[in-house]
């Protein structure tokens, strides 16, 4: 702050006459005023200037009195004119000089508030610098830093416990506690300053310094983290060990397969590249067992396949261009390997080379994990206390300014589509006010996606400048589908989240959140504008302009051109000048809208056709040349396929005798000549001539002039928006990307180059997000979860449910890891980071009183009977605090399906006597699959408006169900002979009129986060194995013993859950059950809300 920017103090203006002096004075320069009694003159002193001045009698005496009394003051040059100098003086009742230095701490509350004022992500030092510039006055020669402060009158500032520093733009409240001074509150100067307390001028060597957790405790946290990292029992060290094994296995797997040589150019057909490779039976076997292996095709043998050679580090592909693909099928006898390219824009594979396992994806995955983990251990993340939180250690606390969960003006409650529950509001409160991490457990159907949507809106509303919020929040999850699901529910300030990155293994481009938003907005705008009787002239002009442009820049039919002229006459009416109107009518009356075909000269075309040779002698002379000339000059414009084929045959004739098709060639010659007559040729595509184009442009000029005279109202703006949304999807996406508050990406891709480029384009020079929200967090691999967490500065919000599907581990890596660790670490490996924090943060609440964890307690997805069953079986059985109620009445879930009456739970018994399970690793049971297919077919045809999900715990059973459904018309063969849902059963419409998936068949992993009206669960297991010991129970029941998988499978339905399986596998009453959830469900089916069907 400079002196001329001060508005405090008693202000007086003095006009002085310059007498003598040296140096240059400028307007707004701060000056010091001194009075010499001996010389009876004033001195005006500034940096590099010293002037003797004299005042007139009245002002001069007042100025002399003020200076003589030594009143604290500031003075600056208000104006300069010839020898005249005007000085404005601000006097203060008190002034103090303090010699002792003092540091005023600036913590997270002030940092956050300053960022809100600035509308951008200021660095901590930037905030300190801003405060220094705004709240301090420049040092005068021989002096020190000066402040203006408001405090109690007649009290020395050293005895103050609280004071307010006054700046140009801000007021900063400062408080002292236990000898430490801290900035407690900052407010903006608004309008004319009105201070209740007197303003005092203070000279003191005070400075501002960041005292955030990051600035204050980073070094201490780093030392603590490093000490913990050396402990082999630490959580982060555990996962470091796991990844080391995973990395070694990745390289070992690539070397086991080796490089498959191919010498013939690969063949491409229907999206598949076919390679003829030299491979052993063992190599073919490894390919079939490899699952989702990513393969690379290169001209050179990859160097990392040699022992002793490590993979190239870094995320670039190196010098050898890789063609990436996935395995489709192999024919060992023929040496054929079929691969599907992962990137459809990738260049084709080299004509000869090698096929090998690509380490590119693994390498990028490992490097992103390593960077995040190392940054967390070294406390180099924006939230340096992360490692301590993950390990359950004590962490320093940051001071926070509490924010309300919802306000009257907030739009966040719209995300709930109704009144939010008490727990949902509490979840918002916890997420907004956590000092670091918030964790929201969302049991099935409790509205966690809506909480996420509302939270993102509230976070954006906390900023005073919504125009500067682009990209402040990262929305992420493990899988693309989960990210897309959360992003599609996100609308902040009217704009959707922008998803970055895609799954290269998905062949069909799915419609993402921006596209959903665009289509939805188009539909809403059309409905809003449908009631208008007439369009604004400006809109009609724009549409005619586009129509004229389409016929003046590309060939068009005569009818199309004439139609546009008629439309201009109809729309223009009295807006067209008389001469313009007459010219257009004359064009229509005289049929002058004509021209030669584009890029086709009729004379040349007719000459070429006349030159066709249809006699034996002439054809043998140059008949092939003449035929090629016709093909080239007509260029397909008037040639049907059969005529083009005949000419091509003539053009390629290479025999000593004349061809037998000369009569047909002669007939074609006459036909073409008839078609090329001027009156007929003009019926083809025409290029608008100069006279017509001139007339059209004159008409547009008249309409544009009239449109500008009419004020464009809201309707015009809406029509322009509708036009942009309908006709420019790419431009729409780019505009949304530049303004959206929320970026969405998978955990891995949140650290990708694509995300960094978008952040840079939005003005951010760092990888830091203010907020990181992670959906389905319990399913995210802990090492992948660290990637987005390491990018969060203000808050991390984990949303998920550890009672549902956990993160996936590589079975081979898991077995190898378990051989080297103890039981406690083996158990920790299977515990999701979400579940770990769920326990740690609740324990921490007992110590620091900060609530970070909440469980949503009202489900809206299922019939109340089914909701209570899921709550009691999978949640309350573990912790009464996790139980949830039902938010909708039973009447909302009526299905009226034949045979089921009002049942919501059913068991379709398929006894062991009808057929047992098959398979070793992945099980299937054909007889059960057949019953599942039949029942699904019956339900889908009885109620076409209902959606049906078919779930199994085994991939082989899913494939068997697909096969059984094919005969019923529920599935069909695709281009690559794969089975997919039949087009007639892919989509239906929900009660709200929105399209929804009608039939889905898959393993339980593909169903988390989804819901269907009816779910058929195929139990699959049917055997007579003993089940006395826990090990025997696992062998007999397999995946059915995994409670979290059962929880997901039995909570996807809305109206009806049907289990299809062998009821003989269930335990008799009184016996200890290996599958208690299924036993309880069977009991439910016996009651008034259930049905049991037996074969």
Tab-separated table of C-alpha atoms in Angstrom, residues 651-843:
chain	number	residue	atom	x	y	z
A	651	UNK	CA	-10.056	-50.761	-69.842
A	652	UNK	CA	-8.165	-53.817	-68.570
A	653	UNK	CA	-8.689	-56.039	-71.660
A	654	UNK	CA	-5.369	-57.702	-72.526
A	655	UNK	CA	-6.070	-60.273	-75.243
A	656	UNK	CA	-5.170	-60.341	-78.964
A	657	UNK	CA	-8.823	-60.823	-79.959
A	658	UNK	CA	-11.709	-58.408	-79.430
A	659	UNK	CA	-13.810	-58.860	-76.290
A	660	UNK	CA	-17.223	-60.551	-76.489
A	661	UNK	CA	-18.976	-57.628	-74.698
A	662	UNK	CA	-18.720	-55.086	-77.544
A	663	UNK	CA	-22.530	-55.081	-78.100
A	664	UNK	CA	-23.052	-54.163	-74.444
A	665	UNK	CA	-20.381	-51.466	-74.762
A	666	UNK	CA	-22.186	-50.001	-77.798
A	667	UNK	CA	-25.472	-49.902	-75.882
A	668	UNK	CA	-23.770	-48.175	-72.936
A	669	UNK	CA	-22.284	-45.602	-75.308
A	670	UNK	CA	-25.739	-44.575	-76.566
A	671	UNK	CA	-27.136	-44.465	-73.029
A	672	UNK	CA	-24.351	-42.185	-71.793
A	673	UNK	CA	-24.674	-39.834	-74.749
A	674	UNK	CA	-28.387	-39.486	-74.013
A	675	UNK	CA	-27.676	-38.752	-70.363
A	676	UNK	CA	-25.093	-36.127	-71.255
A	677	UNK	CA	-27.471	-33.974	-73.298
A	678	UNK	CA	-27.499	-30.441	-71.798
A	679	UNK	CA	-31.136	-30.447	-70.728
A	680	UNK	CA	-30.633	-33.745	-68.902
A	681	UNK	CA	-27.180	-33.168	-67.539
A	682	UNK	CA	-28.351	-30.039	-65.763
A	683	UNK	CA	-30.572	-32.174	-63.565
A	684	UNK	CA	-27.483	-33.462	-61.796
A	685	UNK	CA	-25.625	-31.626	-59.032
A	686	UNK	CA	-25.124	-27.959	-59.918
A	687	UNK	CA	-22.675	-25.307	-58.862
A	688	UNK	CA	-24.507	-22.015	-58.363
A	689	UNK	CA	-23.480	-19.493	-61.010
A	690	UNK	CA	-22.386	-15.916	-60.403
A	691	UNK	CA	-25.761	-14.235	-61.157
A	692	UNK	CA	-27.640	-16.518	-58.779
A	693	UNK	CA	-25.035	-16.194	-56.032
A	694	UNK	CA	-25.158	-12.407	-56.340
A	695	UNK	CA	-28.954	-12.390	-56.004
A	696	UNK	CA	-28.829	-14.664	-52.943
A	697	UNK	CA	-26.181	-12.513	-51.232
A	698	UNK	CA	-28.185	-9.336	-51.895
A	699	UNK	CA	-31.191	-10.923	-50.221
A	700	UNK	CA	-29.091	-11.945	-47.228
A	701	UNK	CA	-27.784	-8.401	-46.978
A	702	UNK	CA	-31.322	-7.013	-46.805
A	703	UNK	CA	-32.324	-9.503	-44.121
A	704	UNK	CA	-29.185	-8.878	-42.074
A	705	UNK	CA	-29.805	-5.109	-42.114
A	706	UNK	CA	-33.367	-5.583	-40.861
A	707	UNK	CA	-32.318	-8.149	-38.237
A	708	UNK	CA	-29.812	-5.712	-36.754
A	709	UNK	CA	-32.557	-3.140	-36.271
A	710	UNK	CA	-34.521	-5.562	-34.106
A	711	UNK	CA	-33.176	-6.065	-30.590
A	712	UNK	CA	-32.152	-9.666	-30.021
A	713	UNK	CA	-34.085	-10.893	-26.997
A	714	UNK	CA	-33.690	-14.022	-24.858
A	715	UNK	CA	-35.318	-16.143	-27.570
A	716	UNK	CA	-32.547	-15.262	-29.989
A	717	UNK	CA	-29.897	-16.195	-27.445
A	718	UNK	CA	-31.608	-19.524	-26.777
A	719	UNK	CA	-31.862	-20.277	-30.482
A	720	UNK	CA	-28.160	-19.491	-30.912
A	721	UNK	CA	-27.323	-21.803	-28.035
A	722	UNK	CA	-29.501	-24.554	-29.477
A	723	UNK	CA	-27.847	-24.141	-32.866
A	724	UNK	CA	-24.365	-24.392	-31.352
A	725	UNK	CA	-25.235	-27.446	-29.268
A	726	UNK	CA	-26.867	-29.261	-32.191
A	727	UNK	CA	-24.326	-28.468	-34.882
A	728	UNK	CA	-20.993	-28.207	-33.088
A	729	UNK	CA	-20.493	-31.091	-30.615
A	730	UNK	CA	-16.703	-30.681	-30.695
A	731	UNK	CA	-16.865	-26.953	-30.020
A	732	UNK	CA	-19.336	-27.617	-27.214
A	733	UNK	CA	-16.935	-30.067	-25.598
A	734	UNK	CA	-14.028	-27.616	-25.843
A	735	UNK	CA	-16.101	-24.812	-24.311
A	736	UNK	CA	-17.253	-27.009	-21.428
A	737	UNK	CA	-13.679	-28.181	-20.856
A	738	UNK	CA	-12.516	-24.562	-20.495
A	739	UNK	CA	-15.105	-23.689	-17.855
A	740	UNK	CA	-16.071	-26.856	-15.997
A	741	UNK	CA	-15.305	-26.951	-12.294
A	742	UNK	CA	-14.849	-30.732	-12.233
A	743	UNK	CA	-12.391	-32.892	-14.153
A	744	UNK	CA	-13.026	-36.641	-14.074
A	745	UNK	CA	-10.508	-39.412	-14.719
A	746	UNK	CA	-9.552	-42.830	-13.431
A	747	UNK	CA	-7.082	-42.870	-10.548
A	748	UNK	CA	-4.266	-43.890	-12.876
A	749	UNK	CA	-5.131	-41.367	-15.580
A	750	UNK	CA	-5.488	-38.536	-13.074
A	751	UNK	CA	-1.691	-38.290	-13.312
A	752	UNK	CA	-1.651	-38.548	-17.114
A	753	UNK	CA	-0.285	-36.069	-19.607
A	754	UNK	CA	-3.835	-35.393	-20.862
A	755	UNK	CA	-4.952	-34.155	-17.435
A	756	UNK	CA	-1.813	-32.035	-17.056
A	757	UNK	CA	-2.428	-30.411	-20.454
A	758	UNK	CA	-5.990	-29.482	-19.532
A	759	UNK	CA	-4.848	-28.090	-16.188
A	760	UNK	CA	-2.205	-26.014	-17.966
A	761	UNK	CA	-4.757	-24.704	-20.483
A	762	UNK	CA	-6.931	-23.608	-17.554
A	763	UNK	CA	-4.063	-21.583	-16.101
A	764	UNK	CA	-2.798	-24.009	-13.464
A	765	UNK	CA	0.941	-24.586	-13.386
A	766	UNK	CA	0.758	-27.386	-10.814
A	767	UNK	CA	-0.690	-30.867	-10.516
A	768	UNK	CA	-2.576	-29.810	-7.400
A	769	UNK	CA	-6.351	-30.015	-7.057
A	770	UNK	CA	-8.089	-28.207	-4.234
A	771	UNK	CA	-10.520	-31.092	-3.832
A	772	UNK	CA	-10.171	-34.769	-4.702
A	773	UNK	CA	-13.304	-36.945	-4.586
A	774	UNK	CA	-12.843	-40.691	-5.067
A	775	UNK	CA	-15.928	-42.791	-5.786
A	776	UNK	CA	-16.061	-46.561	-5.234
A	777	UNK	CA	-12.945	-46.006	-3.128
A	778	UNK	CA	-13.111	-49.427	-1.453
A	779	UNK	CA	-12.622	-51.045	-4.881
A	780	UNK	CA	-9.540	-49.030	-5.743
A	781	UNK	CA	-6.180	-50.750	-5.388
A	782	UNK	CA	-4.419	-48.970	-2.470
A	783	UNK	CA	-1.432	-48.043	-4.621
A	784	UNK	CA	-3.711	-46.552	-7.280
A	785	UNK	CA	-5.634	-44.696	-4.599
A	786	UNK	CA	-2.443	-42.906	-3.566
A	787	UNK	CA	-2.162	-41.272	-7.018
A	788	UNK	CA	-5.134	-38.873	-6.738
A	789	UNK	CA	-4.690	-38.503	-2.963
A	790	UNK	CA	-1.183	-37.169	-3.532
A	791	UNK	CA	-2.646	-34.359	-5.688
A	792	UNK	CA	-5.100	-33.020	-3.082
A	793	UNK	CA	-4.371	-29.821	-1.201
A	794	UNK	CA	-7.499	-28.896	0.788
A	795	UNK	CA	-9.584	-32.067	1.182
A	796	UNK	CA	-9.858	-35.702	0.150
A	797	UNK	CA	-13.309	-37.284	0.144
A	798	UNK	CA	-13.480	-41.068	-0.112
A	799	UNK	CA	-16.896	-42.467	-0.991
A	800	UNK	CA	-17.480	-46.201	-1.046
A	801	UNK	CA	-18.440	-49.265	0.935
A	802	UNK	CA	-16.021	-51.868	2.260
A	803	UNK	CA	-18.915	-54.310	2.697
A	804	UNK	CA	-19.133	-54.547	-1.084
A	805	UNK	CA	-16.485	-55.533	-3.645
A	806	UNK	CA	-12.868	-55.058	-2.516
A	807	UNK	CA	-9.820	-54.161	-4.582
A	808	UNK	CA	-8.448	-56.899	-6.828
A	809	UNK	CA	-5.092	-58.548	-6.309
A	810	UNK	CA	-3.104	-60.569	-8.825
A	811	UNK	CA	-3.477	-64.185	-7.576
A	812	UNK	CA	0.092	-65.175	-8.527
A	813	UNK	CA	1.553	-62.059	-6.908
A	814	UNK	CA	-0.578	-62.600	-3.820
A	815	UNK	CA	0.613	-66.200	-3.397
A	816	UNK	CA	4.250	-65.204	-3.789
A	817	UNK	CA	3.839	-62.298	-1.372
A	818	UNK	CA	2.175	-64.411	1.306
A	819	UNK	CA	5.201	-66.714	1.382
A	820	UNK	CA	7.375	-63.840	2.620
A	821	UNK	CA	5.169	-62.133	5.225
A	822	UNK	CA	3.398	-62.957	8.459
A	823	UNK	CA	-0.310	-63.449	9.022
A	824	UNK	CA	-1.049	-59.879	10.107
A	825	UNK	CA	0.460	-58.483	6.921
A	826	UNK	CA	-1.395	-61.050	4.829
A	827	UNK	CA	-4.627	-59.809	6.365
A	828	UNK	CA	-3.651	-56.169	5.749
A	829	UNK	CA	-3.110	-56.988	2.088
A	830	UNK	CA	-6.773	-57.923	1.701
A	831	UNK	CA	-8.031	-54.910	3.631
A	832	UNK	CA	-8.911	-52.024	1.371
A	833	UNK	CA	-7.401	-48.646	2.172
A	834	UNK	CA	-10.981	-47.410	2.525
A	835	UNK	CA	-11.696	-49.939	5.273
A	836	UNK	CA	-8.380	-49.173	6.967
A	837	UNK	CA	-9.184	-45.460	7.076
A	838	UNK	CA	-12.765	-46.221	8.129
A	839	UNK	CA	-11.340	-47.658	11.342
A	840	UNK	CA	-8.371	-45.297	11.797
A	841	UNK	CA	-10.415	-42.118	11.367
A	842	UNK	CA	-13.089	-43.247	13.843
A	843	UNK	CA	-10.354	-43.946	16.391
